[in-house]
C-alpha cells in the first residue's frame, strides 16, 4: 500500500511536469521544453530521494500507522520489503519522468521496450530469488529494485541522446 502511494505520487509529479514540456514542444519552444524537462528530472530526483530517506527512517512508524498491530514475523517481512523497495524510489521517479517525457515527444515505443525489459528482469529475478535461492520477501523486493534501477538508468541515458 505504501509503495503504491509513492508510485502514484511520483507518476502524478512526472505527468504534471511532462504537461509543461508538451506545451512547450507544441509551441515550438524547444529550449524552454529542455529547461522544463531538466527541472522535472531534478525536482523528481530530489523529492524521491527525500521520500526514500523518510521511508527508511520512519519505516516502523509508517507500517504501524497503515497496518496497526501486526504479528512480529509479518512486521519483520514488511520492514525488509519496505527498506529494499524504498531504495528504488529515486529510480522509479526518474523512470516515470523519462517515460512521461518520451510520451511528450511521441516516442512511446522507447518506453514500451524498456518497460518490457524491466518487467522481464523483475519476473525472472523473482523466480530465481524465491525458487532457487529461497530468499523470501527479500527475493521479491530485490528484483523490483533491480528492475527499477535498470529502467530508470536506461531511459535517462536514452533521453540524454541528442537524437531524442
GROMACS .gro file of C-alpha atoms in nm:
model
  164
    1UNK     CA    1   0.000   0.000   0.000
    2UNK     CA    2   0.282   0.242   0.084
    3UNK     CA    3   0.465   0.157  -0.239
    4UNK     CA    4   0.151   0.213  -0.445
    5UNK     CA    5   0.100   0.552  -0.278
    6UNK     CA    6   0.459   0.655  -0.358
    7UNK     CA    7   0.426   0.520  -0.713
    8UNK     CA    8   0.110   0.726  -0.766
    9UNK     CA    9   0.268   1.044  -0.626
   10UNK     CA   10   0.577   1.006  -0.845
   11UNK     CA   11   0.367   0.927  -1.153
   12UNK     CA   12   0.148   1.233  -1.093
   13UNK     CA   13   0.451   1.457  -1.049
   14UNK     CA   14   0.609   1.320  -1.368
   15UNK     CA   15   0.287   1.361  -1.564
   16UNK     CA   16   0.240   1.718  -1.446
   17UNK     CA   17   0.594   1.809  -1.548
   18UNK     CA   18   0.550   1.641  -1.884
   19UNK     CA   19   0.241   1.853  -1.950
   20UNK     CA   20   0.454   2.166  -1.925
   21UNK     CA   21   0.715   2.012  -2.155
   22UNK     CA   22   0.442   1.911  -2.403
   23UNK     CA   23   0.304   2.264  -2.409
   24UNK     CA   24   0.650   2.399  -2.488
   25UNK     CA   25   0.705   2.140  -2.761
   26UNK     CA   26   0.364   2.223  -2.909
   27UNK     CA   27   0.454   2.594  -2.913
   28UNK     CA   28   0.790   2.509  -3.079
   29UNK     CA   29   0.977   2.639  -2.774
   30UNK     CA   30   1.233   2.360  -2.772
   31UNK     CA   31   1.477   2.546  -2.548
   32UNK     CA   32   1.203   2.601  -2.289
   33UNK     CA   33   1.098   2.237  -2.322
   34UNK     CA   34   1.453   2.126  -2.242
   35UNK     CA   35   1.467   2.357  -1.939
   36UNK     CA   36   1.134   2.226  -1.816
   37UNK     CA   37   1.247   1.866  -1.865
   38UNK     CA   38   1.564   1.931  -1.663
   39UNK     CA   39   1.359   2.095  -1.387
   40UNK     CA   40   1.126   1.796  -1.382
   41UNK     CA   41   1.413   1.549  -1.351
   42UNK     CA   42   1.587   1.746  -1.076
   43UNK     CA   43   1.263   1.800  -0.883
   44UNK     CA   44   1.164   1.435  -0.904
   45UNK     CA   45   1.514   1.318  -0.810
   46UNK     CA   46   1.531   1.541  -0.503
   47UNK     CA   47   1.173   1.463  -0.399
   48UNK     CA   48   1.213   1.087  -0.443
   49UNK     CA   49   1.543   1.081  -0.250
   50UNK     CA   50   1.359   1.261   0.028
   51UNK     CA   51   1.082   1.002   0.015
   52UNK     CA   52   1.341   0.725   0.030
   53UNK     CA   53   1.507   0.875   0.336
   54UNK     CA   54   1.173   0.932   0.508
   55UNK     CA   55   1.053   0.580   0.430
   56UNK     CA   56   1.370   0.424   0.567
   57UNK     CA   57   1.393   0.642   0.877
   58UNK     CA   58   1.022   0.616   0.964
   59UNK     CA   59   0.954   0.267   0.826
   60UNK     CA   60   0.830   0.121   1.154
   61UNK     CA   61   0.604   0.417   1.225
   62UNK     CA   62   0.467   0.411   0.868
   63UNK     CA   63   0.384   0.043   0.886
   64UNK     CA   64   0.220   0.078   1.226
   65UNK     CA   65   0.020   0.377   1.102
   66UNK     CA   66  -0.109   0.198   0.791
   67UNK     CA   67  -0.149  -0.152   0.933
   68UNK     CA   68  -0.180  -0.114   1.309
   69UNK     CA   69  -0.069  -0.404   1.518
   70UNK     CA   70   0.058  -0.698   1.317
   71UNK     CA   71   0.241  -1.017   1.404
   72UNK     CA   72   0.616  -0.982   1.462
   73UNK     CA   73   0.714  -1.202   1.167
   74UNK     CA   74   0.482  -1.009   0.935
   75UNK     CA   75   0.626  -0.680   1.061
   76UNK     CA   76   0.980  -0.806   1.004
   77UNK     CA   77   0.895  -0.907   0.648
   78UNK     CA   78   0.720  -0.575   0.583
   79UNK     CA   79   1.019  -0.382   0.719
   80UNK     CA   80   1.254  -0.576   0.492
   81UNK     CA   81   1.033  -0.521   0.188
   82UNK     CA   82   0.983  -0.150   0.255
   83UNK     CA   83   1.353  -0.090   0.318
   84UNK     CA   84   1.460  -0.254  -0.007
   85UNK     CA   85   1.185  -0.109  -0.223
   86UNK     CA   86   1.234   0.240  -0.076
   87UNK     CA   87   1.580   0.237  -0.229
   88UNK     CA   88   1.411   0.215  -0.569
   89UNK     CA   89   1.203   0.535  -0.530
   90UNK     CA   90   1.458   0.765  -0.700
   91UNK     CA   91   1.493   0.525  -0.992
   92UNK     CA   92   1.117   0.488  -1.015
   93UNK     CA   93   1.081   0.866  -1.015
   94UNK     CA   94   1.341   0.905  -1.290
   95UNK     CA   95   1.178   0.624  -1.490
   96UNK     CA   96   0.833   0.784  -1.459
   97UNK     CA   97   0.971   1.126  -1.554
   98UNK     CA   98   1.167   0.999  -1.852
   99UNK     CA   99   0.874   0.786  -1.968
  100UNK     CA  100   0.644   1.090  -1.947
  101UNK     CA  101   0.898   1.297  -2.141
  102UNK     CA  102   0.925   1.032  -2.412
  103UNK     CA  103   0.544   1.030  -2.436
  104UNK     CA  104   0.556   1.410  -2.471
  105UNK     CA  105   0.787   1.363  -2.768
  106UNK     CA  106   0.559   1.096  -2.917
  107UNK     CA  107   0.820   0.822  -2.871
  108UNK     CA  108   0.620   0.568  -2.677
  109UNK     CA  109   0.793   0.268  -2.834
  110UNK     CA  110   1.107   0.354  -2.635
  111UNK     CA  111   0.930   0.338  -2.301
  112UNK     CA  112   0.742   0.026  -2.409
  113UNK     CA  113   1.066  -0.160  -2.488
  114UNK     CA  114   1.235  -0.051  -2.165
  115UNK     CA  115   0.925  -0.148  -1.966
  116UNK     CA  116   0.926  -0.496  -2.118
  117UNK     CA  117   1.293  -0.544  -2.028
  118UNK     CA  118   1.228  -0.419  -1.673
  119UNK     CA  119   0.933  -0.649  -1.626
  120UNK     CA  120   1.131  -0.947  -1.753
  121UNK     CA  121   1.409  -0.866  -1.506
  122UNK     CA  122   1.151  -0.847  -1.227
  123UNK     CA  123   0.971  -1.172  -1.311
  124UNK     CA  124   1.286  -1.375  -1.379
  125UNK     CA  125   1.453  -1.224  -1.073
  126UNK     CA  126   1.155  -1.318  -0.857
  127UNK     CA  127   1.162  -1.674  -0.984
  128UNK     CA  128   1.536  -1.710  -0.924
  129UNK     CA  129   1.544  -1.538  -0.586
  130UNK     CA  130   1.239  -1.718  -0.449
  131UNK     CA  131   1.251  -2.062  -0.610
  132UNK     CA  132   1.628  -2.111  -0.638
  133UNK     CA  133   1.774  -1.906  -0.352
  134UNK     CA  134   1.471  -1.923  -0.117
  135UNK     CA  135   1.518  -1.556  -0.020
  136UNK     CA  136   1.162  -1.496   0.096
  137UNK     CA  137   1.038  -1.137   0.095
  138UNK     CA  138   1.383  -1.003   0.002
  139UNK     CA  139   1.363  -1.226  -0.305
  140UNK     CA  140   1.059  -1.030  -0.416
  141UNK     CA  141   1.194  -0.686  -0.328
  142UNK     CA  142   1.545  -0.711  -0.475
  143UNK     CA  143   1.434  -0.787  -0.833
  144UNK     CA  144   1.188  -0.496  -0.809
  145UNK     CA  145   1.474  -0.269  -0.704
  146UNK     CA  146   1.699  -0.403  -0.978
  147UNK     CA  147   1.434  -0.366  -1.250
  148UNK     CA  148   1.361  -0.007  -1.146
  149UNK     CA  149   1.731   0.079  -1.146
  150UNK     CA  150   1.772  -0.067  -1.495
  151UNK     CA  151   1.459   0.105  -1.631
  152UNK     CA  152   1.536   0.444  -1.476
  153UNK     CA  153   1.902   0.449  -1.578
  154UNK     CA  154   1.827   0.318  -1.929
  155UNK     CA  155   1.558   0.577  -2.000
  156UNK     CA  156   1.774   0.856  -1.860
  157UNK     CA  157   2.066   0.754  -2.083
  158UNK     CA  158   1.835   0.732  -2.385
  159UNK     CA  159   1.687   1.072  -2.300
  160UNK     CA  160   2.035   1.227  -2.295
  161UNK     CA  161   2.095   1.100  -2.651
  162UNK     CA  162   2.088   1.403  -2.886
  163UNK     CA  163   1.852   1.228  -3.127
  164UNK     CA  164   1.588   1.237  -2.853
   0.00000   0.00000   0.00000
